[in-house]
CSV table of C-alpha atoms in Angstrom, one decimal:
chain,number,residue,atom,x,y,z
J,1,MET,CA,-45.0,-59.9,-78.5
J,2,SER,CA,-48.2,-59.5,-80.4
J,3,ILE,CA,-49.1,-61.5,-83.5
J,4,ALA,CA,-48.6,-58.4,-85.7
J,5,GLN,CA,-45.0,-57.9,-84.5
J,6,ILE,CA,-44.2,-61.6,-85.1
J,7,ILE,CA,-45.6,-61.4,-88.6
J,8,VAL,CA,-43.6,-58.1,-89.4
J,9,GLU,CA,-40.4,-59.6,-88.1
J,10,ALA,CA,-40.9,-62.8,-90.1
J,11,ASN,CA,-41.3,-60.8,-93.3
J,12,MET,CA,-38.3,-58.6,-92.8
J,13,PRO,CA,-35.0,-59.4,-94.3
J,14,GLU,CA,-32.6,-61.0,-91.8
J,15,SER,CA,-30.0,-58.2,-91.9
J,16,ILE,CA,-32.5,-55.5,-90.9
J,17,ASN,CA,-33.9,-57.7,-88.2
J,18,ARG,CA,-30.4,-58.3,-86.8
J,19,ARG,CA,-29.6,-54.5,-86.8
J,20,SER,CA,-32.7,-53.6,-84.9
J,21,ARG,CA,-31.9,-56.3,-82.2
J,22,GLN,CA,-28.4,-55.0,-81.8
J,23,ARG,CA,-29.6,-51.4,-81.3
J,24,ALA,CA,-32.0,-52.6,-78.7
J,25,LEU,CA,-29.1,-54.4,-76.8
J,26,GLY,CA,-26.7,-51.4,-76.3
J,27,PHE,CA,-25.4,-47.9,-77.1
J,28,THR,CA,-23.2,-46.8,-80.0
J,29,MET,CA,-19.6,-45.7,-79.3
J,30,LEU,CA,-20.6,-42.1,-80.2
J,31,GLU,CA,-23.4,-42.1,-77.6
J,32,VAL,CA,-21.1,-43.3,-74.9
J,33,VAL,CA,-18.4,-40.7,-75.7
J,34,VAL,CA,-20.9,-37.9,-75.7
J,35,VAL,CA,-22.3,-39.0,-72.3
J,36,LEU,CA,-18.8,-39.2,-70.8
J,37,VAL,CA,-17.9,-35.7,-72.0
J,38,LEU,CA,-21.1,-34.3,-70.5
J,39,VAL,CA,-20.5,-36.0,-67.2
J,40,GLY,CA,-16.9,-34.7,-67.2
J,41,LEU,CA,-18.1,-31.1,-67.8
J,42,LEU,CA,-20.7,-31.4,-65.0
J,43,ALA,CA,-18.1,-32.8,-62.6
J,44,LEU,CA,-15.7,-29.9,-63.5
J,45,PHE,CA,-18.2,-27.2,-62.9
J,46,GLY,CA,-19.5,-28.9,-59.7
J,47,THR,CA,-16.0,-29.1,-58.2
J,48,GLN,CA,-15.3,-25.5,-59.1
J,49,MET,CA,-18.5,-24.4,-57.4
J,50,LEU,CA,-17.8,-26.4,-54.3
J,51,THR,CA,-14.3,-25.0,-54.1
J,52,SER,CA,-15.7,-21.4,-54.4
J,53,VAL,CA,-18.2,-22.1,-51.6
J,54,ALA,CA,-15.4,-23.5,-49.4
J,55,ARG,CA,-13.1,-20.5,-50.0
J,56,GLY,CA,-16.0,-18.2,-49.2
J,57,TYR,CA,-16.7,-20.0,-45.9
J,58,ILE,CA,-13.0,-19.9,-44.9
J,59,LEU,CA,-12.7,-16.2,-45.7
J,60,ALA,CA,-15.9,-15.4,-43.7
J,61,ARG,CA,-14.6,-17.5,-40.7
J,62,SER,CA,-11.3,-15.7,-40.8
J,63,SER,CA,-13.0,-12.3,-41.0
J,64,ASP,CA,-15.2,-13.2,-38.1
J,65,ALA,CA,-12.2,-14.3,-36.0
J,66,VAL,CA,-10.4,-11.0,-36.8
J,67,ALA,CA,-13.5,-9.0,-35.7
J,68,GLN,CA,-13.8,-10.9,-32.4
J,69,LYS,CA,-10.1,-10.4,-31.6
J,70,ALA,CA,-10.3,-6.7,-32.3
J,71,GLN,CA,-13.5,-6.3,-30.3
J,72,MET,CA,-12.0,-7.9,-27.3
J,73,ALA,CA,-8.8,-5.8,-27.5
J,74,LEU,CA,-10.7,-2.6,-28.0
J,75,GLN,CA,-13.1,-3.4,-25.1
J,76,ARG,CA,-10.2,-4.1,-22.8
J,77,MET,CA,-8.4,-0.8,-23.8
J,78,THR,CA,-11.7,1.1,-23.4
J,79,ASN,CA,-12.2,-0.2,-19.9
J,80,GLU,CA,-8.6,0.5,-18.9
J,81,PHE,CA,-8.5,4.0,-20.3
J,82,SER,CA,-11.8,4.9,-18.5
J,83,TYR,CA,-10.0,4.4,-15.1
J,84,ILE,CA,-6.7,6.3,-15.9
J,85,THR,CA,-5.5,8.4,-13.1
J,86,ALA,CA,-2.1,9.4,-14.5
J,87,VAL,CA,-0.1,8.8,-17.7
J,88,ASN,CA,3.6,8.2,-17.3
J,89,SER,CA,4.5,8.0,-21.0
J,90,SER,CA,2.6,8.0,-24.3
J,91,ALA,CA,3.4,7.5,-27.9
J,92,SER,CA,1.5,6.7,-31.1
J,93,SER,CA,1.6,2.9,-30.4
J,94,SER,CA,2.1,2.6,-26.6
J,95,ILE,CA,0.9,4.2,-23.4
J,96,THR,CA,2.0,3.6,-19.8
J,97,TYR,CA,-0.4,4.7,-17.0
J,98,THR,CA,-1.7,4.1,-13.6
J,99,ALA,CA,-5.4,3.5,-13.1
J,100,ASN,CA,-7.9,3.4,-10.3
J,101,PHE,CA,-8.0,-0.4,-9.8
J,102,ASN,CA,-7.2,-0.3,-6.1
J,103,ASP,CA,-3.6,-0.6,-6.9
J,104,THR,CA,-0.7,1.7,-7.8
J,105,GLU,CA,0.9,-0.5,-10.4
J,106,LEU,CA,1.9,0.7,-13.8
J,107,HIS,CA,-0.1,-0.6,-16.8
J,108,THR,CA,1.3,-0.5,-20.3
J,109,ILE,CA,-0.4,-1.3,-23.6
J,110,ALA,CA,2.0,-1.4,-26.5
J,111,LEU,CA,2.4,-2.9,-30.0
J,112,SER,CA,5.3,-5.4,-30.2
J,113,GLY,CA,5.7,-6.9,-33.7
J,114,ASN,CA,2.3,-8.1,-34.6
J,115,THR,CA,1.1,-8.5,-31.0
J,116,ILE,CA,-0.5,-6.0,-28.6
J,117,THR,CA,0.8,-6.7,-25.1
J,118,TYR,CA,-0.8,-5.5,-21.8
J,119,THR,CA,1.8,-5.3,-19.1
J,120,VAL,CA,1.0,-5.0,-15.4
J,121,SER,CA,3.8,-4.8,-12.9
J,122,GLY,CA,6.3,-6.0,-15.4
J,123,THR,CA,4.3,-9.1,-16.4
J,124,PRO,CA,3.3,-9.0,-20.0
J,125,TYR,CA,0.0,-10.6,-21.3
J,126,VAL,CA,-1.0,-10.9,-24.9
J,127,LEU,CA,-4.0,-8.7,-25.5
J,128,THR,CA,-4.3,-9.8,-29.2
J,129,ASP,CA,-2.2,-10.9,-32.1
J,130,SER,CA,-2.5,-10.7,-35.9
J,131,VAL,CA,-2.0,-6.9,-35.8
J,132,ALA,CA,-0.8,-5.3,-39.0
J,133,THR,CA,2.6,-3.6,-39.1
J,134,ASN,CA,2.1,-0.2,-37.4
J,135,GLY,CA,-1.5,-1.4,-36.8
J,136,LEU,CA,-2.0,0.2,-33.4
J,137,ASN,CA,-2.2,4.0,-33.1
J,138,PHE,CA,-3.2,6.2,-30.2
J,139,THR,CA,-4.3,9.7,-30.9
J,140,TYR,CA,-4.9,12.1,-28.0
J,141,PHE,CA,-7.6,14.8,-28.1
J,142,ASN,CA,-8.5,17.8,-25.8
J,143,ASN,CA,-12.1,17.5,-26.8
J,144,TYR,CA,-14.2,15.6,-29.4
J,145,ASN,CA,-13.7,18.0,-32.2
J,146,ALA,CA,-10.1,18.9,-31.5
J,147,THR,CA,-7.1,18.0,-33.7
J,148,GLY,CA,-5.4,14.8,-32.5
J,149,GLU,CA,-2.0,15.0,-30.8
J,150,SER,CA,0.7,12.4,-30.8
J,151,SER,CA,1.2,12.3,-27.0
J,152,PHE,CA,-0.9,12.6,-23.9
J,153,THR,CA,-1.0,16.0,-22.2
J,154,PRO,CA,-1.8,15.8,-18.5
J,155,GLY,CA,-4.7,18.1,-17.5
J,156,SER,CA,-5.8,18.7,-21.1
J,157,THR,CA,-6.2,15.4,-22.9
J,158,LYS,CA,-9.8,14.2,-22.4
J,159,ILE,CA,-10.1,11.6,-25.1
J,160,ILE,CA,-7.9,8.8,-26.5
J,161,GLY,CA,-8.6,7.6,-30.0
J,162,ILE,CA,-7.7,4.1,-30.8
J,163,SER,CA,-7.1,2.8,-34.3
J,164,LEU,CA,-6.4,-0.9,-34.7
J,165,THR,CA,-5.7,-2.6,-38.0
J,166,MET,CA,-5.9,-6.4,-38.0
J,167,HIS,CA,-4.9,-9.2,-40.4
J,168,GLY,CA,-6.7,-12.6,-40.8
J,169,ALA,CA,-5.1,-15.8,-39.8
J,170,ASP,CA,-4.0,-16.3,-43.5
J,171,TRP,CA,-2.4,-13.0,-44.4
J,172,ASP,CA,-2.3,-14.1,-48.1
J,173,SER,CA,-6.1,-14.1,-48.2
J,174,GLY,CA,-6.3,-10.4,-47.9
J,175,VAL,CA,-8.4,-10.1,-44.8
J,176,THR,CA,-7.4,-6.8,-43.3
J,177,LYS,CA,-9.8,-4.7,-41.2
J,178,LYS,CA,-9.5,-1.4,-39.4
J,179,PHE,CA,-11.3,-0.7,-36.2
J,180,THR,CA,-11.5,2.6,-34.4
J,181,THR,CA,-13.0,4.0,-31.3
J,182,ARG,CA,-12.6,6.9,-28.9
J,183,VAL,CA,-12.5,6.7,-25.1
J,184,THR,CA,-13.1,9.4,-22.6
J,185,VAL,CA,-10.2,9.3,-20.1
J,186,SER,CA,-10.8,9.0,-16.4
J,187,LYS,CA,-14.5,8.6,-16.5
J,188,PHE,CA,-14.3,6.7,-13.2
J,189,LYS,CA,-12.0,8.3,-10.7
């Protein structure tokens, strides 16, 4: 302390001197309450922001998983249909055929519940799951600009259109995507 401060404090009444020392030692109750309210508001907004970021991440991850599953299923069907030699039966959500894979076995791709199964010689394999209700549709075309038919016509069907609607892992989150492609039949005989 400087000499001037000591002189000023010595000349002040004792009640004023005591009050200034008390203020220097702590905060008033009002100041503490205001700070607590502000910290609470910051915490509330911070947790809401973190929750929003986490939901966005989970939704993006689910969307990516759906796209990967659909891509793998569509790629498998595209490869299979490119080697078709004969179609035994066809419908809007299933097709049974033989293909030029050095075998004479029947191959079937069909929607069963929310799963697409690929069956070879009576043994089913899961091609993909998380398919929407009525989420697999085959459309059969005579040429690219032709009107689609509901069944395969031997000798005239040249293209099979595939439409696949998938759901995310959490169906409540609303992740539903539709994927479509067309495949030229019997490209490799």
